[in-house]
PDB file of C-alpha atoms in Angstrom:
ATOM      1  CA  MET A   1      -4.361 -79.171  16.294  1.00  0.00           C
ATOM      2  CA  LYS A   2      -1.872 -82.085  15.615  1.00  0.00           C
ATOM      3  CA  ASP A   3       1.986 -82.239  16.681  1.00  0.00           C
ATOM      4  CA  ILE A   4       3.978 -80.409  13.981  1.00  0.00           C
ATOM      5  CA  SER A   5       6.670 -83.225  14.226  1.00  0.00           C
ATOM      6  CA  GLU A   6       3.975 -85.610  12.626  1.00  0.00           C
ATOM      7  CA  LEU A   7       4.010 -83.584   9.506  1.00  0.00           C
ATOM      8  CA  LEU A   8       7.649 -83.218   9.353  1.00  0.00           C
ATOM      9  CA  ASN A   9       8.211 -87.044   9.593  1.00  0.00           C
ATOM     10  CA  GLN A  10       5.643 -87.494   6.740  1.00  0.00           C
ATOM     11  CA  LEU A  11       7.649 -85.026   4.653  1.00  0.00           C
ATOM     12  CA  LYS A  12      10.861 -86.712   5.616  1.00  0.00           C
ATOM     13  CA  ILE A  13      12.193 -83.378   7.035  1.00  0.00           C
ATOM     14  CA  ARG A  14      14.877 -83.926   9.632  1.00  0.00           C
ATOM     15  CA  SER A  15      14.467 -80.504  11.494  1.00  0.00           C
ATOM     16  CA  LYS A  16      17.271 -79.065  13.557  1.00  0.00           C
ATOM     17  CA  ASP A  17      14.990 -76.264  14.993  1.00  0.00           C
ATOM     18  CA  LEU A  18      11.327 -77.305  15.577  1.00  0.00           C
ATOM     19  CA  SER A  19      10.440 -73.930  16.819  1.00  0.00           C
ATOM     20  CA  LEU A  20      10.753 -72.513  13.433  1.00  0.00           C
ATOM     21  CA  TYR A  21       7.976 -74.875  12.230  1.00  0.00           C
ATOM     22  CA  GLN A  22       5.904 -74.145  15.454  1.00  0.00           C
ATOM     23  CA  GLN A  23       6.272 -70.507  14.517  1.00  0.00           C
ATOM     24  CA  ALA A  24       5.341 -71.013  10.768  1.00  0.00           C
ATOM     25  CA  PHE A  25       1.971 -72.672  11.689  1.00  0.00           C
ATOM     26  CA  THR A  26       1.089 -70.021  14.352  1.00  0.00           C
ATOM     27  CA  HIS A  27      -1.877 -67.670  13.423  1.00  0.00           C
ATOM     28  CA  VAL A  28      -1.713 -64.076  14.872  1.00  0.00           C
ATOM     29  CA  SER A  29      -4.882 -64.919  16.932  1.00  0.00           C
ATOM     30  CA  PHE A  30      -3.167 -67.924  18.667  1.00  0.00           C
ATOM     31  CA  ALA A  31       0.142 -66.025  19.159  1.00  0.00           C
ATOM     32  CA  ASN A  32      -1.846 -63.005  20.748  1.00  0.00           C
ATOM     33  CA  GLN A  33      -3.566 -65.308  23.116  1.00  0.00           C
ATOM     34  CA  ALA A  34      -0.615 -67.668  23.960  1.00  0.00           C
ATOM     35  CA  LYS A  35       1.877 -64.598  24.498  1.00  0.00           C
ATOM     36  CA  SER A  36       4.845 -67.080  24.372  1.00  0.00           C
ATOM     37  CA  LEU A  37       4.553 -67.696  20.671  1.00  0.00           C
ATOM     38  CA  LYS A  38       5.480 -65.635  17.656  1.00  0.00           C
ATOM     39  CA  ASP A  39       3.099 -65.690  14.647  1.00  0.00           C
ATOM     40  CA  TYR A  40       4.080 -66.625  11.088  1.00  0.00           C
ATOM     41  CA  GLU A  41       4.119 -63.275   9.578  1.00  0.00           C
ATOM     42  CA  LYS A  42       7.823 -62.539   9.295  1.00  0.00           C
ATOM     43  CA  LEU A  43       8.479 -66.385   8.047  1.00  0.00           C
ATOM     44  CA  GLU A  44       5.665 -65.665   5.447  1.00  0.00           C
ATOM     45  CA  PHE A  45       7.431 -62.393   4.219  1.00  0.00           C
ATOM     46  CA  LEU A  46      10.727 -64.495   3.947  1.00  0.00           C
ATOM     47  CA  GLY A  47       9.052 -67.693   2.153  1.00  0.00           C
ATOM     48  CA  ASP A  48       7.419 -65.437  -0.387  1.00  0.00           C
ATOM     49  CA  ALA A  49      10.754 -64.143  -1.349  1.00  0.00           C
ATOM     50  CA  ILE A  50      12.493 -67.253  -1.476  1.00  0.00           C
ATOM     51  CA  ILE A  51       9.497 -68.998  -3.574  1.00  0.00           C
ATOM     52  CA  ASN A  52       9.847 -66.118  -6.359  1.00  0.00           C
ATOM     53  CA  GLU A  53      13.787 -66.550  -6.449  1.00  0.00           C
ATOM     54  CA  ILE A  54      13.694 -70.437  -6.710  1.00  0.00           C
ATOM     55  CA  VAL A  55      10.785 -70.416  -9.135  1.00  0.00           C
ATOM     56  CA  SER A  56      12.317 -67.645 -11.172  1.00  0.00           C
ATOM     57  CA  GLU A  57      15.760 -69.645 -11.570  1.00  0.00           C
ATOM     58  CA  TYR A  58      14.006 -72.803 -12.269  1.00  0.00           C
ATOM     59  CA  LEU A  59      11.919 -71.370 -15.256  1.00  0.00           C
ATOM     60  CA  TYR A  60      15.021 -69.380 -16.433  1.00  0.00           C
ATOM     61  CA  LYS A  61      16.908 -72.895 -16.877  1.00  0.00           C
ATOM     62  CA  ARG A  62      13.731 -74.853 -18.158  1.00  0.00           C
ATOM     63  CA  PHE A  63      12.641 -72.436 -20.629  1.00  0.00           C
ATOM     64  CA  PRO A  64      15.889 -70.826 -22.114  1.00  0.00           C
ATOM     65  CA  ASN A  65      14.337 -69.366 -25.192  1.00  0.00           C
ATOM     66  CA  SER A  66      11.136 -67.937 -23.526  1.00  0.00           C
ATOM     67  CA  THR A  67      10.696 -64.116 -23.345  1.00  0.00           C
ATOM     68  CA  VAL A  68      10.773 -62.201 -19.984  1.00  0.00           C
ATOM     69  CA  GLY A  69       7.134 -61.852 -20.404  1.00  0.00           C
ATOM     70  CA  ASP A  70       6.380 -65.516 -20.920  1.00  0.00           C
ATOM     71  CA  ILE A  71       8.430 -66.561 -17.987  1.00  0.00           C
ATOM     72  CA  SER A  72       6.752 -64.031 -15.693  1.00  0.00           C
ATOM     73  CA  LYS A  73       3.300 -65.404 -16.608  1.00  0.00           C
ATOM     74  CA  ARG A  74       4.529 -68.914 -15.816  1.00  0.00           C
ATOM     75  CA  ARG A  75       5.886 -67.671 -12.608  1.00  0.00           C
ATOM     76  CA  ALA A  76       2.548 -66.191 -11.776  1.00  0.00           C
ATOM     77  CA  LEU A  77       0.932 -69.275 -12.533  1.00  0.00           C
ATOM     78  CA  ILE A  78       3.103 -71.119 -10.097  1.00  0.00           C
ATOM     79  CA  THR A  79       3.249 -68.653  -7.184  1.00  0.00           C
ATOM     80  CA  GLN A  80      -0.412 -67.478  -7.183  1.00  0.00           C
ATOM     81  CA  GLY A  81      -2.410 -67.901  -3.926  1.00  0.00           C
ATOM     82  CA  LYS A  82      -4.824 -70.436  -5.525  1.00  0.00           C
ATOM     83  CA  THR A  83      -1.627 -72.729  -6.259  1.00  0.00           C
ATOM     84  CA  GLU A  84      -0.148 -72.302  -2.820  1.00  0.00           C
ATOM     85  CA  THR A  85      -3.682 -73.010  -1.228  1.00  0.00           C
ATOM     86  CA  GLU A  86      -4.014 -76.123  -3.187  1.00  0.00           C
ATOM     87  CA  VAL A  87      -0.592 -77.448  -2.148  1.00  0.00           C
ATOM     88  CA  ALA A  88      -1.434 -76.686   1.548  1.00  0.00           C
ATOM     89  CA  LYS A  89      -4.575 -78.643   1.310  1.00  0.00           C
ATOM     90  CA  GLU A  90      -3.088 -81.625  -0.216  1.00  0.00           C
ATOM     91  CA  LEU A  91      -0.359 -81.579   2.579  1.00  0.00           C
ATOM     92  CA  ASN A  92      -3.155 -81.367   5.264  1.00  0.00           C
ATOM     93  CA  PHE A  93      -1.565 -78.172   6.589  1.00  0.00           C
ATOM     94  CA  ILE A  94      -4.772 -77.032   8.150  1.00  0.00           C
ATOM     95  CA  GLU A  95      -4.472 -79.714  10.881  1.00  0.00           C
ATOM     96  CA  TYR A  96      -1.226 -78.425  12.175  1.00  0.00           C
ATOM     97  CA  ILE A  97      -2.357 -74.540  12.340  1.00  0.00           C
ATOM     98  CA  ASN A  98      -2.309 -72.945  15.790  1.00  0.00           C
ATOM     99  CA  PHE A  99      -5.486 -71.113  15.417  1.00  0.00           C
ATOM    100  CA  VAL A 100      -8.112 -69.609  17.911  1.00  0.00           C
ATOM    101  CA  GLY A 101     -11.598 -70.730  17.145  1.00  0.00           C
ATOM    102  CA  ASP A 102     -13.347 -73.205  14.989  1.00  0.00           C
ATOM    103  CA  ARG A 103     -11.038 -74.540  12.307  1.00  0.00           C
ATOM    104  CA  LYS A 104     -13.761 -73.911   9.753  1.00  0.00           C
ATOM    105  CA  TRP A 105     -12.771 -70.408   9.846  1.00  0.00           C
ATOM    106  CA  ILE A 106      -9.291 -71.010   8.407  1.00  0.00           C
ATOM    107  CA  VAL A 107      -9.908 -69.556   5.161  1.00  0.00           C
ATOM    108  CA  ASP A 108      -7.829 -70.053   1.827  1.00  0.00           C
ATOM    109  CA  SER A 109      -5.462 -66.954   2.395  1.00  0.00           C
ATOM    110  CA  ILE A 110      -4.295 -68.419   5.721  1.00  0.00           C
ATOM    111  CA  LEU A 111      -3.439 -71.588   4.034  1.00  0.00           C
ATOM    112  CA  GLU A 112      -1.481 -69.556   1.441  1.00  0.00           C
ATOM    113  CA  ASP A 113       0.129 -67.780   4.092  1.00  0.00           C
ATOM    114  CA  VAL A 114       1.376 -70.935   6.041  1.00  0.00           C
ATOM    115  CA  TYR A 115       2.740 -72.432   2.760  1.00  0.00           C
ATOM    116  CA  GLU A 116       4.944 -69.391   2.407  1.00  0.00           C
ATOM    117  CA  SER A 117       5.637 -69.346   6.172  1.00  0.00           C
ATOM    118  CA  PHE A 118       6.740 -73.057   6.059  1.00  0.00           C
ATOM    119  CA  VAL A 119       9.028 -72.126   3.134  1.00  0.00           C
ATOM    120  CA  GLY A 120      10.681 -69.517   5.263  1.00  0.00           C
ATOM    121  CA  ALA A 121      11.012 -71.975   8.234  1.00  0.00           C
ATOM    122  CA  LEU A 122      12.612 -74.575   6.156  1.00  0.00           C
ATOM    123  CA  TYR A 123      15.126 -72.345   4.556  1.00  0.00           C
ATOM    124  CA  LEU A 124      16.216 -71.096   7.956  1.00  0.00           C
ATOM    125  CA  ASP A 125      16.381 -74.404   9.455  1.00  0.00           C
ATOM    126  CA  LEU A 126      17.957 -76.542   6.427  1.00  0.00           C
ATOM    127  CA  GLY A 127      19.250 -74.138   3.967  1.00  0.00           C
ATOM    128  CA  LYS A 128      18.376 -73.294   0.155  1.00  0.00           C
ATOM    129  CA  ASN A 129      18.891 -76.649  -1.384  1.00  0.00           C
ATOM    130  CA  ILE A 130      16.272 -78.495   1.018  1.00  0.00           C
ATOM    131  CA  THR A 131      13.889 -75.912   0.502  1.00  0.00           C
ATOM    132  CA  LYS A 132      14.297 -75.915  -3.298  1.00  0.00           C
ATOM    133  CA  GLU A 133      13.560 -79.622  -3.324  1.00  0.00           C
ATOM    134  CA  PHE A 134      10.436 -78.902  -1.456  1.00  0.00           C
ATOM    135  CA  ILE A 135       9.216 -76.129  -3.752  1.00  0.00           C
ATOM    136  CA  LEU A 136      10.085 -78.346  -6.925  1.00  0.00           C
ATOM    137  CA  LYS A 137       8.081 -81.062  -5.377  1.00  0.00           C
ATOM    138  CA  THR A 138       4.928 -79.049  -4.541  1.00  0.00           C
ATOM    139  CA  ILE A 139       4.270 -75.992  -6.639  1.00  0.00           C
ATOM    140  CA  VAL A 140       6.534 -76.101  -9.565  1.00  0.00           C
ATOM    141  CA  ARG A 141       4.341 -78.849 -11.150  1.00  0.00           C
ATOM    142  CA  PHE A 142       2.041 -75.989 -11.950  1.00  0.00           C
ATOM    143  CA  SER A 143       4.262 -74.688 -14.343  1.00  0.00           C
ATOM    144  CA  ASN A 144       2.365 -76.669 -17.309  1.00  0.00           C
ATOM    145  CA  GLU A 145      -0.946 -75.249 -16.627  1.00  0.00           C
ATOM    146  CA  LYS A 146      -2.427 -72.975 -19.445  1.00  0.00           C
ATOM    147  CA  PRO A 147      -2.565 -69.376 -18.884  1.00  0.00           C
ATOM    148  CA  GLU A 148      -6.355 -69.186 -19.042  1.00  0.00           C
ATOM    149  CA  ASN A 149      -6.353 -70.753 -15.558  1.00  0.00           C
ATOM    150  CA  LEU A 150      -4.641 -67.651 -14.233  1.00  0.00           C
ATOM    151  CA  LYS A 151      -6.552 -64.587 -13.233  1.00  0.00           C
ATOM    152  CA  GLN A 152      -5.608 -61.508 -14.571  1.00  0.00           C
ATOM    153  CA  ASP A 153      -2.106 -60.700 -13.469  1.00  0.00           C
ATOM    154  CA  TYR A 154      -1.751 -56.984 -13.595  1.00  0.00           C
ATOM    155  CA  LYS A 155       1.836 -57.083 -12.141  1.00  0.00           C
ATOM    156  CA  THR A 156       2.969 -58.909 -15.205  1.00  0.00           C
ATOM    157  CA  MET A 157       0.809 -57.047 -17.615  1.00  0.00           C
ATOM    158  CA  LEU A 158       2.273 -53.840 -16.086  1.00  0.00           C
ATOM    159  CA  GLN A 159       5.885 -54.906 -16.403  1.00  0.00           C
ATOM    160  CA  GLU A 160       5.560 -55.632 -20.094  1.00  0.00           C
ATOM    161  CA  LEU A 161       3.832 -52.445 -20.744  1.00  0.00           C
ATOM    162  CA  VAL A 162       6.304 -50.368 -18.748  1.00  0.00           C
ATOM    163  CA  TYR A 163       9.173 -52.111 -20.472  1.00  0.00           C
ATOM    164  CA  LYS A 164       7.533 -51.303 -23.775  1.00  0.00           C
ATOM    165  CA  ILE A 165       7.249 -47.628 -22.968  1.00  0.00           C
ATOM    166  CA  PHE A 166       9.798 -46.816 -20.480  1.00  0.00           C
ATOM    167  CA  LYS A 167      12.538 -49.602 -21.068  1.00  0.00           C
ATOM    168  CA  THR A 168      12.634 -50.158 -17.426  1.00  0.00           C
ATOM    169  CA  THR A 169      10.510 -52.098 -14.892  1.00  0.00           C
ATOM    170  CA  PRO A 170       8.104 -50.732 -12.071  1.00  0.00           C
ATOM    171  CA  VAL A 171       9.488 -50.631  -8.631  1.00  0.00           C
ATOM    172  CA  TYR A 172       7.208 -51.416  -5.393  1.00  0.00           C
ATOM    173  CA  LYS A 173       7.721 -49.780  -2.079  1.00  0.00           C
ATOM    174  CA  GLN A 174       5.761 -51.243   1.054  1.00  0.00           C
ATOM    175  CA  THR A 175       5.192 -50.142   4.456  1.00  0.00           C
ATOM    176  CA  LYS A 176       2.809 -51.721   7.032  1.00  0.00           C
ATOM    177  CA  ASN A 177       0.500 -50.239   9.718  1.00  0.00           C
ATOM    178  CA  ASN A 178      -2.037 -52.308  11.780  1.00  0.00           C
ATOM    179  CA  ASN A 179      -1.572 -55.341   9.644  1.00  0.00           C
ATOM    180  CA  VAL A 180      -2.270 -53.559   6.335  1.00  0.00           C
ATOM    181  CA  TYR A 181       0.372 -53.122   3.832  1.00  0.00           C
ATOM    182  CA  ASN A 182       0.575 -49.829   1.834  1.00  0.00           C
ATOM    183  CA  THR A 183       2.110 -50.286  -1.593  1.00  0.00           C
ATOM    184  CA  LYS A 184       3.507 -47.503  -3.684  1.00  0.00           C
ATOM    185  CA  LEU A 185       4.391 -47.973  -7.224  1.00  0.00           C
ATOM    186  CA  PHE A 186       7.116 -45.911  -9.090  1.00  0.00           C
ATOM    187  CA  ILE A 187       8.313 -45.927 -12.548  1.00  0.00           C
ATOM    188  CA  LYS A 188      11.706 -44.085 -13.018  1.00  0.00           C
ATOM    189  CA  ASN A 189      11.402 -42.472  -9.652  1.00  0.00           C
ATOM    190  CA  LYS A 190       7.980 -41.181 -10.187  1.00  0.00           C
ATOM    191  CA  GLN A 191       4.897 -42.526  -8.220  1.00  0.00           C
ATOM    192  CA  TYR A 192       2.131 -43.752 -10.483  1.00  0.00           C
ATOM    193  CA  SER A 193      -0.144 -45.605  -7.825  1.00  0.00           C
ATOM    194  CA  GLU A 194      -0.856 -46.442  -4.480  1.00  0.00           C
ATOM    195  CA  ALA A 195      -2.930 -49.311  -2.870  1.00  0.00           C
ATOM    196  CA  ASN A 196      -3.673 -50.923   0.380  1.00  0.00           C
ATOM    197  CA  ASP A 197      -4.410 -54.607   1.365  1.00  0.00           C
ATOM    198  CA  LYS A 198      -3.938 -57.103   4.234  1.00  0.00           C
ATOM    199  CA  LYS A 199      -1.577 -59.276   1.634  1.00  0.00           C
ATOM    200  CA  THR A 200       1.510 -57.986   0.018  1.00  0.00           C
ATOM    201  CA  LYS A 201       0.773 -59.738  -3.135  1.00  0.00           C
ATOM    202  CA  GLU A 202      -2.729 -58.277  -3.511  1.00  0.00           C
ATOM    203  CA  ALA A 203      -1.616 -54.745  -2.586  1.00  0.00           C
ATOM    204  CA  GLU A 204       0.953 -54.914  -5.062  1.00  0.00           C
ATOM    205  CA  GLN A 205      -1.812 -56.186  -7.732  1.00  0.00           C
ATOM    206  CA  LYS A 206      -4.091 -53.450  -6.836  1.00  0.00           C
ATOM    207  CA  ALA A 207      -1.233 -50.850  -7.342  1.00  0.00           C
ATOM    208  CA  ALA A 208      -0.243 -52.484 -10.569  1.00  0.00           C
ATOM    209  CA  LYS A 209      -3.907 -52.532 -11.926  1.00  0.00           C
ATOM    210  CA  ILE A 210      -4.121 -48.742 -11.168  1.00  0.00           C
ATOM    211  CA  ALA A 211      -0.955 -48.033 -12.911  1.00  0.00           C
ATOM    212  CA  PHE A 212      -1.868 -50.312 -15.929  1.00  0.00           C
ATOM    213  CA  ASN A 213      -5.059 -48.653 -16.489  1.00  0.00           C
ATOM    214  CA  LEU A 214      -3.427 -45.232 -16.466  1.00  0.00           C
ATOM    215  CA  LEU A 215      -0.799 -46.290 -18.896  1.00  0.00           C
ATOM    216  CA  LYS A 216      -2.609 -48.460 -21.242  1.00  0.00           C
ATOM    217  CA  ASN A 217      -3.993 -45.661 -23.577  1.00  0.00           C
TER     218      ASN A 217
END
């Protein structure tokens, strides 16, 4: 793999803590073997939350007359795994990932993870303003894509349905065990569904799909 400093130079990022980016590009397979390095999982969790916050703020300001449903659909377009993976490929992130084995086994879901973990590292290193600038330059441009380019987003569909029926929004509660996320979905403190996946987003989508199909009739 290439030196992470090379990537930061290309992106014109003046890092204060290089170790954060080394962690952001370290897959669990490499961390388990190296022992001295942490994997990107916690940074991925942080980055995912930051991306949603910054994209939500951006869409709220850019489309002041849009409904919550419209903004939610645009946010889903911007933050979907396909988008983050495409950007990670454009930035050639794959060349910097600490990974055990042939690099051809670095699948799209790993590139999606690394994009999110990079955002988390950037936020901890240089703060919200620099992170916001990076996100706006990379994934926000996808806000103009057409909705048909988005696979069915059950979280958005469920949110609209739940608000229509209950005048509230669903709540997702997650736990993790053996690298698998368990998501329980609640509406007004009542559990409506439960799902598991190795990705937090996918676990939530699965739980949302179950609840949506339960409520739609």
